[in-house]
Coordinates of C-alpha atoms in Angstrom, one line a residue:
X1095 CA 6.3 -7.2 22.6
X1096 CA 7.0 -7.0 19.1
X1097 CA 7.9 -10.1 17.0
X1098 CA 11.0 -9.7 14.3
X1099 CA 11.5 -12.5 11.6
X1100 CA 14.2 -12.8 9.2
X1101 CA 12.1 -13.4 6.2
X1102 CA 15.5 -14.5 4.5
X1103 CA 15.6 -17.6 6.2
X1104 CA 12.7 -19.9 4.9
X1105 CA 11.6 -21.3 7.9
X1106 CA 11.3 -17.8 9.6
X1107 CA 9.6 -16.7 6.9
X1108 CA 6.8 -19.4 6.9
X1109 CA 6.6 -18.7 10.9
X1110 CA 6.8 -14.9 10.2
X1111 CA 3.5 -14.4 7.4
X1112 CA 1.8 -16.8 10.0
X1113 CA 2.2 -14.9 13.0
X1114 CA 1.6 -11.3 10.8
X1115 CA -1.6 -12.7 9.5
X1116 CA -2.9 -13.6 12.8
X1117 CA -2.0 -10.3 14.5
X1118 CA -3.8 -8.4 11.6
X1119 CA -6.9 -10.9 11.9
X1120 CA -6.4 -9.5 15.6
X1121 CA -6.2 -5.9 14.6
X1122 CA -2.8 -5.4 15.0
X1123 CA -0.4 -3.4 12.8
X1124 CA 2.4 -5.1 10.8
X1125 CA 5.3 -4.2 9.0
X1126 CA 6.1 -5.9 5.7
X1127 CA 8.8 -5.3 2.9
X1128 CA 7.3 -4.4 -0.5
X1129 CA 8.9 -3.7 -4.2
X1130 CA 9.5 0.3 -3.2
X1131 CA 9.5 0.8 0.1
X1132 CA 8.8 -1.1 3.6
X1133 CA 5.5 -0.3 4.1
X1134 CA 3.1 -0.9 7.9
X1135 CA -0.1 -2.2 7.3
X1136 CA -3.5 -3.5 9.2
X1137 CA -6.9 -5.3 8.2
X1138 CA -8.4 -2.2 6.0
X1139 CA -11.7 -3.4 7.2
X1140 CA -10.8 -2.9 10.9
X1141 CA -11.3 0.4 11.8
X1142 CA -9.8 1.0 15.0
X1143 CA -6.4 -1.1 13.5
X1144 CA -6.2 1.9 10.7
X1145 CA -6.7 4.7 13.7
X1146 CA -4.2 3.0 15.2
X1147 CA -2.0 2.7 11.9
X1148 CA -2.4 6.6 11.7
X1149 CA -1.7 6.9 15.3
X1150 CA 1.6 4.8 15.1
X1151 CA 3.0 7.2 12.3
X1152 CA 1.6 10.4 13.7
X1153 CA -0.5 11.2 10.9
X1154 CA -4.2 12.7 10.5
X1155 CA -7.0 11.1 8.9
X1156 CA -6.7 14.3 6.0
X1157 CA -4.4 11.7 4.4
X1158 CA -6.0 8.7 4.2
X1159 CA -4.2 5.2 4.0
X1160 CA -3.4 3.3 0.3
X1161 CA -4.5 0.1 0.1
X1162 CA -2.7 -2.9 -1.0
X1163 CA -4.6 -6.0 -2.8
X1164 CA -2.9 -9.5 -3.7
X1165 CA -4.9 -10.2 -6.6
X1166 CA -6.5 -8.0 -9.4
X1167 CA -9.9 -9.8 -8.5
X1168 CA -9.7 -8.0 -4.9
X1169 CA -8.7 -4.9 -5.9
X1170 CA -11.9 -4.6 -8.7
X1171 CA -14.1 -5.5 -5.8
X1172 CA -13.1 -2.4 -3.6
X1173 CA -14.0 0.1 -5.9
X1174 CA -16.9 1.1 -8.5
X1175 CA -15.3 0.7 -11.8
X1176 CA -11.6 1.2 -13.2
X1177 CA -12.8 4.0 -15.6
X1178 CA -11.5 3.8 -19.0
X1179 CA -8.0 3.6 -18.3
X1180 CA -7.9 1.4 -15.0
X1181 CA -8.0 -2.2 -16.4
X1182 CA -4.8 -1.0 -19.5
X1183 CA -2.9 0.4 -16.4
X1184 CA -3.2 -3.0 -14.2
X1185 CA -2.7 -5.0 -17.0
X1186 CA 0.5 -3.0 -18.2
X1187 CA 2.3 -2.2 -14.5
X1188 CA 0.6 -4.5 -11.8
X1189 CA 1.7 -5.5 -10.0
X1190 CA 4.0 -2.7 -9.9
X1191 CA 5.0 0.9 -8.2
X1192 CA 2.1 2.3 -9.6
X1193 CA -1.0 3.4 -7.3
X1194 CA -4.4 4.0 -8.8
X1195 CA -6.9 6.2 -6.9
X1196 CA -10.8 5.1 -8.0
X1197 CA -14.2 5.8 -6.8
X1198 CA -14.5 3.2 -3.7
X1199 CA -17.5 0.8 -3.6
X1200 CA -19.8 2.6 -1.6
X1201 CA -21.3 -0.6 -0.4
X1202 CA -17.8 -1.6 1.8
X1203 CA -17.6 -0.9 5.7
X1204 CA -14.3 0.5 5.7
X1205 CA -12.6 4.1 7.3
X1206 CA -9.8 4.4 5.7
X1207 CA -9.6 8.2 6.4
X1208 CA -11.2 11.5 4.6
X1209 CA -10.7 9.6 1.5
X1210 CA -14.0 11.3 0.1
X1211 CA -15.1 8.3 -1.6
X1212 CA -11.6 7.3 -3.1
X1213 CA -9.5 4.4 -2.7
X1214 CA -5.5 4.1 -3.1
X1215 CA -4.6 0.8 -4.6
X1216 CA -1.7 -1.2 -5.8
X1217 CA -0.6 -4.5 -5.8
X1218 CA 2.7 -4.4 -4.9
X1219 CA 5.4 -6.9 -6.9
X1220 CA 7.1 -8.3 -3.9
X1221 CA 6.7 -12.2 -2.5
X1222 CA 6.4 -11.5 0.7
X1223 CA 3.8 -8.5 0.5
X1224 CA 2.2 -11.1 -1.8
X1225 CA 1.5 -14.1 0.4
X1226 CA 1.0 -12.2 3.3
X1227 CA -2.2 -10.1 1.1
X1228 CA -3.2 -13.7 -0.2
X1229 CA -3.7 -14.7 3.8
X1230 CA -5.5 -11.2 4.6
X1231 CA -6.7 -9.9 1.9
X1232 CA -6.8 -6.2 1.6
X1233 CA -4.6 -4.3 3.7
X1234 CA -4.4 -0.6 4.6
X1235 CA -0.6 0.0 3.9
X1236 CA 1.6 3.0 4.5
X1237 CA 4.9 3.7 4.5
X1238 CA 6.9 2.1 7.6
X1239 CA 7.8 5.9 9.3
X1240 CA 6.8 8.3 11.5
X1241 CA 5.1 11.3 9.3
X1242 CA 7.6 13.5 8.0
X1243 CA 10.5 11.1 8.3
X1244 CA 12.6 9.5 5.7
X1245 CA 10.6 6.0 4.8
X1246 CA 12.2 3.2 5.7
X1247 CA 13.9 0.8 3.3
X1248 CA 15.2 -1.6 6.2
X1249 CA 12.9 -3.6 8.8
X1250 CA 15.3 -2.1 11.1
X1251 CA 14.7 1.1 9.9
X1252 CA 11.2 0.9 10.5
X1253 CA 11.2 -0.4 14.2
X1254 CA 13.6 2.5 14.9
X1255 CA 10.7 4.2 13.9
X1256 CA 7.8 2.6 15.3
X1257 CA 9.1 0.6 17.7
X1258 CA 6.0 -1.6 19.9
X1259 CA 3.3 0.0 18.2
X1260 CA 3.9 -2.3 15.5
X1261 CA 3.5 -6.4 16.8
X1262 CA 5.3 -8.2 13.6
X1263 CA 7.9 -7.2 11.4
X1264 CA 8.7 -8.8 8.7
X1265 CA 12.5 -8.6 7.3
X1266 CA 12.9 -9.1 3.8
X1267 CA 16.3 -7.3 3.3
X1268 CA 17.1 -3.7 2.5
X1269 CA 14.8 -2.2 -0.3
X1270 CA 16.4 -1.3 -3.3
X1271 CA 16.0 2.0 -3.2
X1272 CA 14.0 4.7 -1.5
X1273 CA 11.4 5.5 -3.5
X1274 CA 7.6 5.0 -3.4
X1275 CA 5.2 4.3 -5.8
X1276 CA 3.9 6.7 -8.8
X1277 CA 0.5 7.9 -8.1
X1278 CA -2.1 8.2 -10.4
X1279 CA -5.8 9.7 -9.7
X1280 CA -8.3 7.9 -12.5
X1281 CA -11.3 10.2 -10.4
X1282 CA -11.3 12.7 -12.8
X1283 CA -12.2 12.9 -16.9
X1284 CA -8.2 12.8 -17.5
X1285 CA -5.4 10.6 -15.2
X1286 CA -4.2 12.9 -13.4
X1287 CA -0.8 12.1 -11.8
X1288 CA -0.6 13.3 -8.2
X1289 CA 2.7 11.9 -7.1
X1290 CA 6.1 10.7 -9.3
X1291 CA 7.3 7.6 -7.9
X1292 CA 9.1 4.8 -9.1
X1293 CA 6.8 4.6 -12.5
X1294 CA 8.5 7.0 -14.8
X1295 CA 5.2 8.9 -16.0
X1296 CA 6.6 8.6 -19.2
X1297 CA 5.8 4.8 -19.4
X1298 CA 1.9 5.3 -18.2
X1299 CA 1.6 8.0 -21.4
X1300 CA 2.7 4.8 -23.8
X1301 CA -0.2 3.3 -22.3
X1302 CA -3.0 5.5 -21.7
X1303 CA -1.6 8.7 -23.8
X1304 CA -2.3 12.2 -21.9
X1305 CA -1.4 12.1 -18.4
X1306 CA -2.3 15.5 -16.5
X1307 CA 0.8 16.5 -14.2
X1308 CA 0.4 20.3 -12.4
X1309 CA -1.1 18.8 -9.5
X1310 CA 1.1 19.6 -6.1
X1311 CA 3.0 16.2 -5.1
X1312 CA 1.6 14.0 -2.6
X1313 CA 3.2 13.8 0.4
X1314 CA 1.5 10.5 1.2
X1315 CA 3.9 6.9 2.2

Protein backbone atom coordinates (compact mmCIF):
# COMPACT_ATOMS: atom_id res chain seq x y z
CA UNK A 1 0.00 0.00 0.00
CA UNK A 2 1.27 3.32 -0.74
CA UNK A 3 2.58 5.63 2.08
CA UNK A 4 1.56 9.60 1.78
CA UNK A 5 3.47 12.14 4.11
CA UNK A 6 2.71 15.73 4.44
CA UNK A 7 6.14 16.96 4.08
CA UNK A 8 4.74 20.38 5.51
CA UNK A 9 4.62 19.17 8.77
CA UNK A 10 8.23 18.59 10.10
CA UNK A 11 7.88 15.57 11.76
CA UNK A 12 6.25 13.87 8.72
CA UNK A 13 8.71 15.06 6.79
CA UNK A 14 11.73 13.53 8.77
CA UNK A 15 9.46 10.10 8.85
CA UNK A 16 8.52 10.66 5.05
CA UNK A 17 12.57 11.05 3.38
CA UNK A 18 13.20 8.04 5.77
CA UNK A 19 10.70 5.77 4.59
CA UNK A 20 11.29 7.02 0.59
CA UNK A 21 14.95 6.35 1.04
CA UNK A 22 14.42 2.88 2.20
CA UNK A 23 11.78 1.95 -0.41
CA UNK A 24 14.30 3.22 -3.18
CA UNK A 25 17.31 1.24 -1.40
CA UNK A 26 14.39 -1.54 -1.87
CA UNK A 27 13.79 -0.77 -5.50
CA UNK A 28 10.77 0.91 -5.19
CA UNK A 29 9.47 4.05 -6.96
CA UNK A 30 8.90 7.27 -5.10
CA UNK A 31 7.30 10.40 -5.75
CA UNK A 32 9.01 13.67 -4.53
CA UNK A 33 8.24 17.48 -5.05
CA UNK A 34 11.02 19.34 -6.96
CA UNK A 35 11.61 23.25 -7.96
CA UNK A 36 9.43 22.63 -11.49
CA UNK A 37 7.43 19.94 -11.33
CA UNK A 38 6.68 16.78 -8.95
CA UNK A 39 8.71 14.41 -10.38
CA UNK A 40 8.71 9.99 -9.61
CA UNK A 41 11.88 8.61 -9.15
CA UNK A 42 13.94 5.16 -8.28
CA UNK A 43 17.66 4.02 -7.49
CA UNK A 44 19.15 4.90 -11.22
CA UNK A 45 21.49 2.07 -10.51
CA UNK A 46 18.61 -0.50 -10.07
CA UNK A 47 17.52 -1.58 -13.19
CA UNK A 48 14.45 -3.36 -12.85
CA UNK A 49 13.21 -0.08 -10.37
CA UNK A 50 13.71 2.16 -13.70
CA UNK A 51 11.61 -0.63 -15.96
CA UNK A 52 9.28 -0.34 -13.44
CA UNK A 53 9.46 3.60 -13.29
CA UNK A 54 8.76 3.48 -17.23
CA UNK A 55 6.22 0.90 -16.68
CA UNK A 56 4.28 3.00 -13.98
CA UNK A 57 4.06 6.09 -16.51
CA UNK A 58 3.48 4.00 -19.61
CA UNK A 59 6.38 5.08 -21.38
CA UNK A 60 9.08 3.13 -23.62
CA UNK A 61 12.62 2.89 -22.99
CA UNK A 62 13.03 5.29 -26.61
CA UNK A 63 12.89 7.99 -23.90
CA UNK A 64 15.10 7.43 -21.46
CA UNK A 65 14.82 8.66 -17.76
CA UNK A 66 16.76 12.20 -16.46
CA UNK A 67 18.67 11.90 -13.64
CA UNK A 68 18.67 13.89 -10.61
CA UNK A 69 22.08 14.35 -8.47
CA UNK A 70 22.21 16.19 -4.90
CA UNK A 71 25.62 17.48 -5.21
CA UNK A 72 27.77 18.71 -8.19
CA UNK A 73 30.48 16.03 -7.03
CA UNK A 74 27.75 13.19 -8.02
CA UNK A 75 26.71 14.51 -10.99
CA UNK A 76 30.70 14.92 -12.47
CA UNK A 77 31.04 11.35 -11.57
CA UNK A 78 28.11 10.02 -13.88
CA UNK A 79 29.37 11.27 -16.92
CA UNK A 80 32.81 11.68 -18.99
CA UNK A 81 33.47 15.30 -18.92
CA UNK A 82 31.21 18.54 -18.82
CA UNK A 83 32.67 19.73 -22.29
CA UNK A 84 33.57 23.25 -22.42
CA UNK A 85 30.44 24.76 -21.36
CA UNK A 86 29.27 22.18 -18.59
CA UNK A 87 31.06 23.41 -15.45
CA UNK A 88 29.94 27.69 -16.43
CA UNK A 89 26.30 26.23 -16.77
CA UNK A 90 26.39 24.39 -13.24
CA UNK A 91 28.08 26.98 -11.72
CA UNK A 92 25.60 29.75 -13.19
CA UNK A 93 21.93 27.80 -12.80
CA UNK A 94 22.47 24.72 -10.46
CA UNK A 95 20.91 23.90 -8.87
CA UNK A 96 18.22 25.05 -11.07
CA UNK A 97 15.51 24.11 -13.95
CA UNK A 98 18.16 23.55 -16.27
CA UNK A 99 19.00 19.83 -17.50
CA UNK A 100 22.31 19.03 -19.10
CA UNK A 101 22.65 15.99 -21.44
CA UNK A 102 26.62 14.65 -21.37
CA UNK A 103 28.40 11.71 -22.57
CA UNK A 104 27.71 9.06 -19.61
CA UNK A 105 30.68 7.39 -17.88
CA UNK A 106 30.90 4.32 -19.77
CA UNK A 107 32.36 2.54 -16.78
CA UNK A 108 28.64 2.89 -14.65
CA UNK A 109 26.14 -0.21 -14.46
CA UNK A 110 23.15 1.67 -15.12
CA UNK A 111 19.94 1.23 -17.92
CA UNK A 112 18.56 4.08 -17.83
CA UNK A 113 16.90 3.54 -21.31
CA UNK A 114 18.14 3.98 -25.22
CA UNK A 115 20.02 6.81 -23.89
CA UNK A 116 22.86 6.04 -26.50
CA UNK A 117 25.55 6.82 -24.20
CA UNK A 118 23.90 10.12 -22.68
CA UNK A 119 22.83 11.13 -19.44
CA UNK A 120 20.06 13.75 -18.37
CA UNK A 121 21.06 15.61 -15.22
CA UNK A 122 20.10 18.35 -13.00
CA UNK A 123 20.17 19.06 -9.53
CA UNK A 124 17.03 20.24 -8.77
CA UNK A 125 16.72 23.56 -6.16
CA UNK A 126 14.14 22.12 -3.88
CA UNK A 127 14.85 20.88 0.03
CA UNK A 128 13.11 18.13 -0.12
CA UNK A 129 14.39 16.70 -3.55
CA UNK A 130 17.64 17.67 -1.89
CA UNK A 131 17.87 15.59 1.24
CA UNK A 132 16.16 12.89 -0.14
CA UNK A 133 19.18 12.72 -3.25
CA UNK A 134 21.73 13.33 -0.24
CA UNK A 135 20.29 9.80 1.33
CA UNK A 136 20.25 8.07 -2.17
CA UNK A 137 22.28 9.45 -4.20
CA UNK A 138 21.51 9.54 -7.84
CA UNK A 139 18.02 9.06 -8.82
CA UNK A 140 16.34 8.33 -12.14
CA UNK A 141 13.54 11.05 -12.00
CA UNK A 142 10.59 11.69 -14.30
CA UNK A 143 7.80 13.65 -14.23
CA UNK A 144 4.99 12.33 -11.71
CA UNK A 145 2.25 11.37 -14.82
CA UNK A 146 1.23 8.88 -16.85
CA UNK A 147 2.88 9.54 -20.50
CA UNK A 148 0.96 12.06 -22.35
CA UNK A 149 -0.80 13.52 -19.33
CA UNK A 150 -0.59 16.88 -17.88
CA UNK A 151 2.49 16.56 -15.16
CA UNK A 152 1.57 16.89 -11.95
CA UNK A 153 2.26 19.91 -9.70
CA UNK A 154 0.31 18.34 -6.59
CA UNK A 155 1.29 14.99 -4.63
CA UNK A 156 -2.34 14.43 -5.17
CA UNK A 157 -2.10 14.97 -8.59
CA UNK A 158 0.43 12.47 -9.07
CA UNK A 159 -1.27 9.51 -7.04
CA UNK A 160 -4.31 10.24 -9.18
CA UNK A 161 -2.09 9.29 -11.67
CA UNK A 162 -0.06 6.57 -10.42
CA UNK A 163 -1.77 5.38 -7.79
CA UNK A 164 0.09 1.86 -5.98
CA UNK A 165 2.64 1.70 -8.36
CA UNK A 166 4.31 4.33 -6.55
CA UNK A 167 5.11 3.11 -2.45
CA UNK A 168 6.03 6.84 -0.99
CA UNK A 169 4.83 10.09 -1.77
CA UNK A 170 6.13 12.87 -0.66
CA UNK A 171 3.84 16.14 -0.28
CA UNK A 172 5.57 19.26 -0.36
CA UNK A 173 2.69 21.51 -1.50
CA UNK A 174 1.43 22.54 -4.91
CA UNK A 175 4.33 23.47 -7.34
CA UNK A 176 4.48 26.82 -8.45
CA UNK A 177 3.78 26.37 -11.72
CA UNK A 178 3.65 23.76 -14.37
CA UNK A 179 6.54 23.86 -16.09
CA UNK A 180 9.60 21.59 -16.43
CA UNK A 181 13.09 22.15 -16.70
CA UNK A 182 14.97 23.78 -19.92
CA UNK A 183 16.95 21.18 -21.58
CA UNK A 184 20.11 21.55 -22.95
CA UNK A 185 22.28 18.79 -25.07
CA UNK A 186 26.25 19.68 -24.34
CA UNK A 187 26.83 16.15 -26.82
CA UNK A 188 27.38 18.07 -29.72
CA UNK A 189 30.32 20.88 -30.84
CA UNK A 190 27.47 23.66 -30.03
CA UNK A 191 24.73 23.49 -26.93
CA UNK A 192 22.10 22.63 -28.49
CA UNK A 193 18.76 23.34 -26.67
CA UNK A 194 16.35 20.47 -27.05
CA UNK A 195 13.49 21.55 -24.78
CA UNK A 196 12.35 25.31 -23.35
CA UNK A 197 11.62 25.01 -19.87
CA UNK A 198 11.60 27.10 -16.94
CA UNK A 199 15.39 28.55 -18.00
CA UNK A 200 14.62 31.29 -20.39
CA UNK A 201 17.28 30.38 -23.11
CA UNK A 202 18.02 33.81 -23.12
CA UNK A 203 19.83 33.61 -19.70
CA UNK A 204 22.11 30.31 -20.82
CA UNK A 205 23.31 32.66 -24.04
CA UNK A 206 24.72 35.36 -21.25
CA UNK A 207 26.59 32.56 -20.11
CA UNK A 208 27.81 30.33 -22.76
CA UNK A 209 26.96 32.74 -25.87
CA UNK A 210 25.42 30.70 -29.00
CA UNK A 211 22.89 28.36 -28.11
CA UNK A 212 21.61 26.17 -31.17
CA UNK A 213 17.55 26.09 -30.98
CA UNK A 214 15.82 24.18 -34.32
CA UNK A 215 15.80 21.02 -32.67
CA UNK A 216 12.07 19.55 -32.32
CA UNK A 217 10.97 19.89 -28.51
CA UNK A 218 11.31 17.16 -26.15
CA UNK A 219 8.53 15.65 -25.09
CA UNK A 220 10.35 14.15 -22.15
CA UNK A 221 8.89 14.81 -17.96
Amino acid sequence: MSRRYDCTDTEQRAAGLTDAASAVRRGELVVLPTDTVYGIGADAFTPAAVTSLLSAKGRGRDMPVPVLVGTVRAATALVENLGPYGQDLIDSFWPGPLTLICRANRSLSWDLGDAKGTVALRMPLHPIALDLLKETGPMAVSSANRSGAPPATTAADAEGQLGESVAVYLDGGPCADDVPSTILDLTTAVPRLLRQGALPVGKIRGVIGYVATDAEPDSAG
